[in-house]
Coordinates of C-alpha atoms in Angstrom, one line a residue:
M1 CA 67.7 -45.8 -5.6
K2 CA 67.8 -44.4 -1.9
S3 CA 63.8 -44.5 -1.0
S4 CA 62.7 -41.5 0.3
R5 CA 61.5 -42.8 3.7
G6 CA 64.3 -39.8 5.4
R7 CA 66.5 -40.7 7.7
F8 CA 65.4 -44.4 6.2
L9 CA 67.6 -46.6 3.4
G10 CA 65.2 -48.7 3.3
A11 CA 62.0 -50.3 2.1
I12 CA 59.8 -51.3 5.1
D13 CA 59.1 -54.5 5.0
D14 CA 56.1 -55.8 3.1
E15 CA 54.3 -56.7 5.4
A16 CA 55.0 -54.8 9.0
L17 CA 53.5 -52.5 6.5
Q18 CA 50.1 -54.3 6.2
F19 CA 49.8 -54.8 10.0
S20 CA 50.7 -51.4 10.5
S21 CA 48.3 -49.7 8.4
S22 CA 45.1 -48.1 9.5
L23 CA 43.6 -47.8 6.5
G24 CA 41.0 -50.2 6.1
F25 CA 39.9 -49.2 8.9
D26 CA 40.5 -45.7 10.0
R27 CA 39.4 -45.1 6.3
R28 CA 36.6 -43.7 7.4
L29 CA 36.9 -41.2 8.6
F30 CA 37.8 -39.3 5.2
R31 CA 35.2 -36.6 6.5
E32 CA 36.0 -36.0 9.7
D33 CA 39.6 -35.7 8.0
I34 CA 39.1 -33.1 5.3
E35 CA 36.7 -31.1 7.6
G36 CA 39.4 -30.6 10.1
S37 CA 41.6 -30.4 7.1
L38 CA 40.4 -27.3 5.3
A39 CA 39.8 -25.4 8.7
H40 CA 43.9 -25.9 9.4
V41 CA 44.7 -24.2 5.7
R42 CA 42.0 -21.5 6.4
M43 CA 43.8 -20.5 9.7
L44 CA 47.9 -21.3 8.1
S45 CA 45.9 -18.9 5.0
R46 CA 44.5 -16.1 7.7
Q47 CA 48.0 -16.6 10.5
G48 CA 50.2 -15.4 6.6
I49 CA 51.4 -19.2 7.6
L50 CA 50.4 -20.2 3.8
T51 CA 49.1 -17.1 1.4
V52 CA 45.9 -16.6 -0.3
G53 CA 46.3 -18.6 -3.6
E54 CA 47.8 -21.7 -1.8
A55 CA 45.3 -21.3 0.7
A56 CA 42.6 -21.8 -2.1
K57 CA 44.1 -23.5 -4.0
I58 CA 44.3 -26.7 -2.1
Q59 CA 41.4 -26.1 -0.3
R60 CA 39.9 -26.9 -3.8
A61 CA 41.9 -30.1 -3.7
L62 CA 40.7 -31.0 -0.9
R63 CA 37.2 -30.3 -1.3
A64 CA 37.7 -32.3 -4.7
I65 CA 38.8 -35.4 -3.2
R66 CA 35.7 -35.8 -1.0
K67 CA 34.0 -35.5 -3.1
E68 CA 36.2 -38.0 -5.4
I69 CA 35.8 -40.6 -2.5
E70 CA 31.9 -40.5 -1.6
T71 CA 30.7 -41.1 -4.8
G72 CA 33.5 -44.1 -4.8
R73 CA 35.9 -43.1 -7.5
L74 CA 39.0 -42.9 -5.1
V75 CA 38.9 -46.1 -3.4
L76 CA 41.0 -45.6 0.3
T77 CA 43.0 -49.1 -0.3
P78 CA 46.7 -50.0 -0.4
E79 CA 46.8 -50.9 -3.9
R80 CA 44.7 -47.7 -5.4
V81 CA 46.8 -44.7 -3.6
G82 CA 50.1 -43.7 -4.8
K83 CA 52.4 -45.2 -6.8
R84 CA 54.5 -44.9 -3.0
R85 CA 52.9 -47.9 -0.7
F86 CA 54.2 -45.2 2.2
A87 CA 51.6 -43.4 1.5
A88 CA 48.5 -45.5 2.3
E89 CA 49.3 -45.9 5.5
D90 CA 46.2 -44.5 7.4
V91 CA 43.9 -41.7 5.6
H92 CA 45.8 -39.0 7.0
M93 CA 48.1 -39.6 3.8
A94 CA 46.2 -41.7 1.9
I95 CA 44.5 -38.1 1.1
E96 CA 47.9 -36.0 1.4
H97 CA 48.8 -38.6 -1.5
R98 CA 46.2 -37.5 -3.7
L99 CA 46.4 -33.4 -2.5
I100 CA 50.0 -34.4 -4.1
E101 CA 49.1 -35.9 -6.5
K102 CA 46.6 -33.5 -7.5
V103 CA 48.0 -29.6 -7.0
G104 CA 52.6 -30.7 -6.2
P105 CA 54.6 -30.0 -3.7
L106 CA 52.4 -27.7 -2.6
G107 CA 50.1 -30.3 -0.9
G108 CA 53.0 -30.9 1.1
K109 CA 52.3 -27.5 3.0
L110 CA 49.0 -28.5 3.9
H111 CA 50.9 -31.0 6.4
T112 CA 53.0 -27.7 8.5
A113 CA 52.0 -26.9 12.0
R114 CA 50.5 -29.9 12.1
S115 CA 50.9 -33.7 13.3
R116 CA 48.9 -36.9 12.8
N117 CA 49.7 -36.8 16.7
D118 CA 46.5 -34.8 16.3
Q119 CA 45.2 -35.0 14.0
V120 CA 43.9 -37.7 14.4
A121 CA 42.7 -36.5 17.5
L122 CA 40.8 -33.8 16.3
D123 CA 39.4 -36.2 13.8
E124 CA 38.0 -39.2 16.5
R125 CA 36.6 -35.8 18.3
L126 CA 34.6 -34.7 14.7
Y127 CA 33.3 -38.3 13.9
L128 CA 32.5 -38.9 17.9
R129 CA 29.8 -35.5 17.4
R130 CA 28.9 -36.8 14.8
V131 CA 27.5 -40.4 15.4
I132 CA 25.8 -39.0 19.9
G133 CA 23.6 -36.8 17.3
E134 CA 23.0 -40.5 14.9
I135 CA 22.8 -42.3 18.0
G136 CA 20.9 -40.1 20.0
K137 CA 18.5 -40.4 17.4
A138 CA 18.0 -43.5 16.7
I139 CA 17.3 -43.6 21.0
R140 CA 14.7 -41.2 21.0
T141 CA 13.1 -43.4 17.2
L142 CA 13.4 -45.9 19.4
Q143 CA 10.8 -44.3 22.9
R144 CA 8.2 -43.4 20.5
S145 CA 8.6 -46.5 19.2
L146 CA 7.9 -47.7 23.0
L147 CA 5.5 -44.9 24.2
T148 CA 3.2 -45.2 21.8
K149 CA 3.1 -49.4 22.4
A150 CA 2.0 -48.1 26.5
K151 CA -0.3 -46.4 25.0
T152 CA -1.9 -48.9 23.0
Y153 CA -1.4 -50.8 26.0
R154 CA -2.2 -48.5 28.9
G155 CA -5.4 -50.0 30.2
V156 CA -3.8 -53.6 30.2
V157 CA -2.5 -54.9 33.9
M158 CA 0.0 -58.3 34.9
P159 CA 2.2 -60.0 36.6
G160 CA 5.4 -57.7 37.9
Y161 CA 8.1 -60.0 38.9
T162 CA 10.8 -60.2 40.9
H163 CA 14.2 -62.4 40.6
L164 CA 12.1 -63.7 38.5
Q165 CA 9.4 -64.5 40.4
R166 CA 5.8 -63.0 40.7
A167 CA 5.4 -60.0 42.4
Q168 CA 2.9 -57.5 42.3
P169 CA 0.7 -56.3 39.4
V170 CA 2.0 -53.6 37.7
L171 CA 0.4 -51.9 34.4
L172 CA 2.6 -52.9 31.2
A173 CA 2.5 -49.7 30.1
H174 CA 4.3 -48.5 33.3
H175 CA 6.7 -51.2 32.1
L176 CA 7.7 -49.7 29.3
L177 CA 8.0 -46.9 30.7
A178 CA 11.2 -47.7 32.8
Y179 CA 12.8 -48.4 29.0
M180 CA 11.2 -45.3 28.1
A181 CA 13.8 -44.4 31.1
M182 CA 16.6 -45.7 30.9
L183 CA 17.2 -45.2 26.6
D184 CA 15.9 -41.8 28.6
R185 CA 19.2 -41.5 30.8
D186 CA 21.7 -43.0 27.3
H187 CA 20.6 -40.1 25.5
G188 CA 21.9 -37.9 28.3
R189 CA 24.9 -40.0 28.4
F190 CA 25.3 -38.9 25.7
T191 CA 24.9 -35.6 25.3
D192 CA 27.0 -34.6 28.9
G193 CA 29.7 -37.0 27.3
L194 CA 29.7 -34.7 24.0
S195 CA 30.3 -32.0 27.2
R196 CA 34.0 -33.2 27.5
A197 CA 35.1 -34.2 23.5
A198 CA 33.8 -30.6 22.6
M199 CA 37.4 -29.5 23.0
S200 CA 39.8 -29.5 19.6
P201 CA 43.6 -30.9 20.3
L202 CA 44.5 -29.3 16.9
G203 CA 47.7 -27.5 17.3
A204 CA 48.8 -29.8 19.7
G205 CA 51.7 -31.6 17.3
A206 CA 53.5 -34.9 18.1
L207 CA 53.6 -33.4 21.9
A208 CA 54.8 -29.7 22.6
G209 CA 52.8 -27.5 20.5
T210 CA 54.4 -26.1 17.8
S211 CA 56.5 -22.7 16.7
Y212 CA 54.3 -21.6 14.0
P213 CA 52.0 -18.5 15.6
I214 CA 49.1 -20.8 14.7
D215 CA 45.5 -19.5 15.9
R216 CA 44.1 -22.1 17.8
V217 CA 41.7 -20.7 19.8
R218 CA 40.0 -19.6 16.6
V219 CA 40.6 -22.6 14.4
A220 CA 38.1 -24.5 17.3
R221 CA 35.8 -21.6 17.3
Q222 CA 35.5 -22.5 12.9
L223 CA 35.2 -26.2 13.4
G224 CA 32.5 -26.1 16.5
F225 CA 34.2 -26.7 19.6
A226 CA 33.5 -24.7 22.7
G227 CA 37.7 -24.7 23.1
I228 CA 41.0 -26.9 22.8
I229 CA 43.1 -28.5 24.9
E230 CA 45.4 -26.8 26.6
N231 CA 47.9 -28.7 28.0
S232 CA 49.0 -30.5 23.9
I233 CA 50.2 -33.5 26.2
D234 CA 46.8 -34.2 27.1
A235 CA 45.4 -32.7 23.4
V236 CA 48.0 -36.2 21.8
S237 CA 47.2 -38.9 24.3
D238 CA 43.9 -38.6 25.5
R239 CA 41.6 -40.9 25.2
D240 CA 38.8 -40.0 27.9
A241 CA 36.3 -39.2 25.7
L242 CA 36.8 -42.7 23.2
L243 CA 36.3 -44.1 26.7
E244 CA 33.5 -42.5 27.9
F245 CA 31.6 -43.3 24.5
L246 CA 32.7 -46.7 24.5
S247 CA 30.8 -47.3 27.8
A248 CA 27.8 -45.0 27.2
C249 CA 27.6 -47.8 24.1
A250 CA 27.6 -50.3 27.2
I251 CA 25.4 -49.2 29.0
A252 CA 22.7 -47.9 26.6
M253 CA 23.3 -52.3 24.9
M254 CA 22.9 -53.3 28.4
H255 CA 19.2 -52.1 28.3
L256 CA 18.7 -53.6 24.9
S257 CA 19.1 -56.6 26.7
R258 CA 16.7 -56.5 29.2
L259 CA 14.4 -55.2 26.6
A260 CA 14.9 -58.4 23.9
E261 CA 15.5 -60.6 27.4
D262 CA 11.9 -59.0 28.0
L263 CA 10.2 -60.1 24.4
I264 CA 12.5 -63.6 24.3
L265 CA 10.7 -64.9 27.6
W266 CA 7.6 -63.0 27.0
T267 CA 6.8 -64.9 23.4
T268 CA 8.5 -68.2 24.6
Q269 CA 5.6 -71.0 25.3
E270 CA 5.8 -70.9 29.5
W271 CA 4.5 -66.9 29.2
R272 CA 2.8 -67.2 25.8
F273 CA 2.3 -63.3 27.0
A274 CA 3.1 -61.7 23.5
T275 CA 4.2 -62.9 19.5
I276 CA 7.5 -60.6 17.7
G277 CA 5.6 -59.4 13.9
D278 CA 7.4 -62.8 11.4
A279 CA 9.7 -59.6 9.9
F280 CA 11.8 -60.5 12.9
T281 CA 11.4 -63.8 13.6
T282 CA 13.0 -66.3 12.2
G283 CA 12.3 -70.6 11.7
S284 CA 13.9 -73.0 12.1
S285 CA 16.1 -75.0 9.9
I286 CA 14.9 -79.1 11.0
M287 CA 11.6 -77.5 13.9
P288 CA 8.8 -76.2 11.4
Q289 CA 6.8 -75.2 14.2
K290 CA 9.1 -73.2 16.2
K291 CA 8.7 -69.8 15.7
N292 CA 12.3 -68.0 17.0
P293 CA 13.1 -64.3 18.5
D294 CA 16.0 -63.8 16.6
M295 CA 16.5 -60.9 16.3
A296 CA 15.9 -59.8 20.7
E297 CA 18.3 -62.9 21.1
L298 CA 21.2 -61.0 18.2
I299 CA 20.8 -57.4 20.6
R300 CA 21.5 -59.6 23.4
G301 CA 24.1 -61.2 22.4
K302 CA 26.1 -58.5 20.7
T303 CA 26.1 -57.1 24.6
G304 CA 28.9 -59.0 24.9
R305 CA 30.7 -57.2 21.7
V306 CA 30.9 -53.8 22.9
Y307 CA 31.1 -54.2 26.0
G308 CA 34.8 -56.0 25.0
D309 CA 34.9 -53.2 22.0
L310 CA 35.3 -51.3 26.0
M311 CA 37.0 -53.4 27.8
A312 CA 39.9 -52.9 24.9
L313 CA 40.2 -49.7 24.7
L314 CA 41.0 -50.1 29.0
T315 CA 43.9 -52.4 28.7
V316 CA 45.2 -50.5 24.9
M317 CA 45.7 -47.5 27.6
K318 CA 46.0 -48.1 31.0
G319 CA 49.8 -48.6 30.3
L320 CA 50.2 -45.8 28.4
P321 CA 53.2 -43.3 29.0
L322 CA 53.0 -40.1 27.6
A323 CA 51.9 -38.5 24.9
Y324 CA 50.9 -40.8 21.3
N325 CA 52.0 -44.6 21.6
R326 CA 51.2 -45.9 18.2
D327 CA 49.4 -47.7 20.3
M328 CA 46.3 -45.8 20.1
Q329 CA 45.6 -46.9 16.3
E330 CA 44.2 -49.8 18.3
D331 CA 41.1 -47.4 20.1
K332 CA 39.7 -46.9 16.1
E333 CA 37.8 -49.9 15.7
P334 CA 36.2 -51.1 19.2
L335 CA 35.0 -47.5 18.6
F336 CA 33.6 -47.8 15.6
D337 CA 32.6 -51.7 16.5
A338 CA 30.6 -50.3 19.0
A339 CA 29.0 -47.1 17.9
E340 CA 27.2 -48.8 14.1
T341 CA 26.4 -52.2 16.5
L342 CA 24.8 -50.0 19.5
E343 CA 23.4 -47.5 16.6
R344 CA 22.3 -50.8 14.1
S345 CA 20.5 -52.3 17.9
L346 CA 18.6 -49.7 18.2
R347 CA 17.0 -49.2 14.8
I348 CA 16.4 -53.1 14.6
M349 CA 14.4 -52.4 18.0
A350 CA 12.5 -49.4 17.0
R351 CA 11.3 -51.2 14.4
M352 CA 10.2 -55.0 15.9
I353 CA 8.3 -53.7 18.6
P354 CA 5.7 -51.6 17.4
T355 CA 5.8 -55.6 15.1
V356 CA 5.1 -56.9 18.7
T357 CA 1.3 -58.3 20.0
F358 CA 0.7 -58.5 23.6
D359 CA -2.7 -61.5 25.2
R360 CA -4.5 -60.1 27.6
K361 CA -6.7 -63.0 28.3
R362 CA -2.4 -64.3 29.3
F363 CA -2.1 -62.2 31.7
E364 CA -5.0 -62.1 33.1
A365 CA -4.7 -66.1 33.8
E366 CA -1.6 -66.1 35.3
L367 CA -2.8 -62.3 37.6
N368 CA -5.4 -64.9 39.6
S369 CA -3.0 -68.0 39.2
D370 CA -0.7 -66.7 41.9
F371 CA -0.7 -64.5 45.2
L372 CA 0.0 -60.9 43.8
L373 CA -1.9 -59.3 46.3
A374 CA -0.9 -61.0 49.4
T375 CA 1.7 -56.8 49.8
E376 CA -2.1 -55.9 50.1
L377 CA -3.7 -57.9 53.6
A378 CA 0.6 -56.6 54.9
D379 CA -0.6 -52.6 53.7
Y380 CA -4.3 -54.0 54.6
L381 CA -3.0 -54.6 58.6
G382 CA -1.1 -51.6 58.3
R383 CA -3.7 -48.5 57.2
K384 CA -5.7 -50.6 60.6
G385 CA -1.8 -49.7 62.8
M386 CA -0.4 -52.4 63.1
P387 CA 2.8 -52.2 63.3
F388 CA 4.6 -53.4 59.0
R389 CA 7.2 -56.4 59.9
N390 CA 3.8 -57.8 62.1
A391 CA 1.6 -57.3 59.1
H392 CA 4.0 -59.1 57.5
A393 CA 4.4 -62.4 59.0
V394 CA 0.7 -62.4 59.6
A395 CA 0.6 -62.5 55.8
G396 CA 2.5 -65.4 55.4
S397 CA 1.4 -67.1 57.0
I398 CA -2.1 -66.1 54.8
V399 CA -1.0 -67.1 51.5
R400 CA 1.0 -70.8 53.5
E401 CA -2.8 -71.6 55.0
C402 CA -3.5 -70.7 51.1
I403 CA -1.4 -73.0 49.5
E404 CA -1.8 -75.9 51.7
R405 CA -5.0 -75.9 51.5
G406 CA -5.6 -75.0 47.8
V407 CA -7.3 -72.3 47.9
S408 CA -6.5 -68.2 46.6
L409 CA -6.8 -65.1 49.1
G410 CA -10.1 -64.3 48.1
E411 CA -11.8 -68.0 48.3
L412 CA -10.5 -67.6 52.2
P413 CA -13.0 -67.0 54.1
L414 CA -12.9 -64.1 56.5
K415 CA -13.4 -66.2 59.6
D416 CA -10.2 -67.7 58.8
Y417 CA -8.9 -64.7 58.4
R418 CA -9.8 -62.9 62.1
R419 CA -7.9 -66.3 63.1
H420 CA -4.6 -64.6 62.4
T421 CA -6.0 -61.6 63.5
R422 CA -9.2 -59.5 64.6
L423 CA -8.1 -56.2 62.3
F424 CA -9.0 -58.4 59.2
A425 CA -12.9 -57.7 57.9
A426 CA -15.3 -56.9 55.8
D427 CA -13.6 -54.9 53.4
L428 CA -10.7 -56.7 53.1
Y429 CA -12.1 -58.4 49.6
A430 CA -12.7 -55.5 48.5
L431 CA -8.7 -55.3 47.8
L432 CA -8.6 -58.0 46.4
A433 CA -9.4 -58.0 43.3
V434 CA -6.3 -56.4 41.3
R435 CA -7.7 -53.3 39.3
A436 CA -8.1 -52.0 43.2
T437 CA -5.0 -53.0 43.9
I438 CA -3.6 -50.8 41.3
L439 CA -5.9 -48.2 41.7
L440 CA -4.6 -47.6 45.4
K441 CA -1.2 -47.0 44.9
R442 CA -0.9 -43.4 45.0
S443 CA 2.9 -42.6 45.8
A444 CA 4.5 -40.9 42.2
G445 CA 6.2 -42.4 39.9
S446 CA 3.8 -45.0 40.8
T447 CA 2.4 -48.1 38.8
S448 CA -1.9 -46.0 39.1
P449 CA -3.9 -44.9 35.4
T450 CA -3.3 -42.2 37.6
E451 CA 0.2 -41.3 36.9
V452 CA 0.8 -43.8 34.0
A453 CA -1.1 -41.5 32.4
K454 CA 1.1 -38.3 33.9
A455 CA 3.8 -39.8 32.7
I456 CA 2.9 -40.8 29.1
R457 CA 1.6 -37.5 29.6
R458 CA 5.1 -35.5 30.3
W459 CA 7.1 -38.7 27.6
E460 CA 5.1 -36.9 25.0
K461 CA 6.2 -33.7 25.5
K462 CA 9.5 -34.3 25.9
L463 CA 10.1 -36.8 22.7

């Protein structure tokens, strides 16, 4: 008997089938695939391409298939789907084959006026809509964890850093709220990207549209899209929405990695600023004293993985002629991997942050052991009329003198200050206290207690 592969006389090579099958990973799109099919069949019926009875029968079967998969009664693998192996090439064909098993040849009518090219593009956009919603919730959960921690430690002053060198005193809450702002931009990027992903490619066919009298706009609205992708070639060959999503994932992971790096540094014996709860740390297989920040390290490590997902899809797409090419099957694994990695990293970080404790005394000890208030000297002189660049040089000279004499800024006598400039007076020493310098900050968004309190109130309202 001849093969049922249409123009092909022989069966596909076994290893070629395994190599080309995407069912192992695209089966997670089964909900989106069935959702799109249900909308498509409703439209076919409304347009008179299918009868009402045919559409109803197909819809009942599709819902039953969805339940079979959700409950595990139908497992979408090549070994368990039907008798013809080609039916399991991808999730679309697996579901269609199961539909034909349920309703007979009528199931083959579901694919009328549709190609797998526009079908998969639709599924991916439906997937983006769902997963962006989940990631958005995870971002907000982490922000709430950070906000709670900022409120708990709102009065704690810590050394602020640039170049990993102590720079100026800042409130710990101010430092934590910087990550709130980063995460908020991440949330905005996903939301903004969703607005461009919310256009339906369904009805574009393989690339040229279809001769059937379909209603693309109506089915797009039924699926909750804002409209349709107008150009049928663009509709099936575009993966910009996925690339934008992966880019947002990479940036969000970068922010998580920076937060993880802070925690990793702060929990070392060299810093001793913070401690992570036991539930999110591990020991050593050989050194009993170790308490390793493994979850933070894994988040930092997985960031590179998500970067790779973005670069993988950019590389796949960079040389493809229009329209669809099978190379584009490689878009799904990076998409799924990045989405899952980011969401899990957000959840772990949100659960870990509440277990972190900060050592107030350790912060204070570090604040008094360096020249974090040198900038205040320059600002002091600037307020007295000295050009800032000159004041900067004077302050630097005073720091050098203190280092050479082994004294702090507060220990240097006024007469020695006045050798550098007569602008120094006794009121200088009131500024050489950490909390005084914090209170002096006036600019919007600064580390002053007033500004930090305003920021906390704004975040409370937003969240």
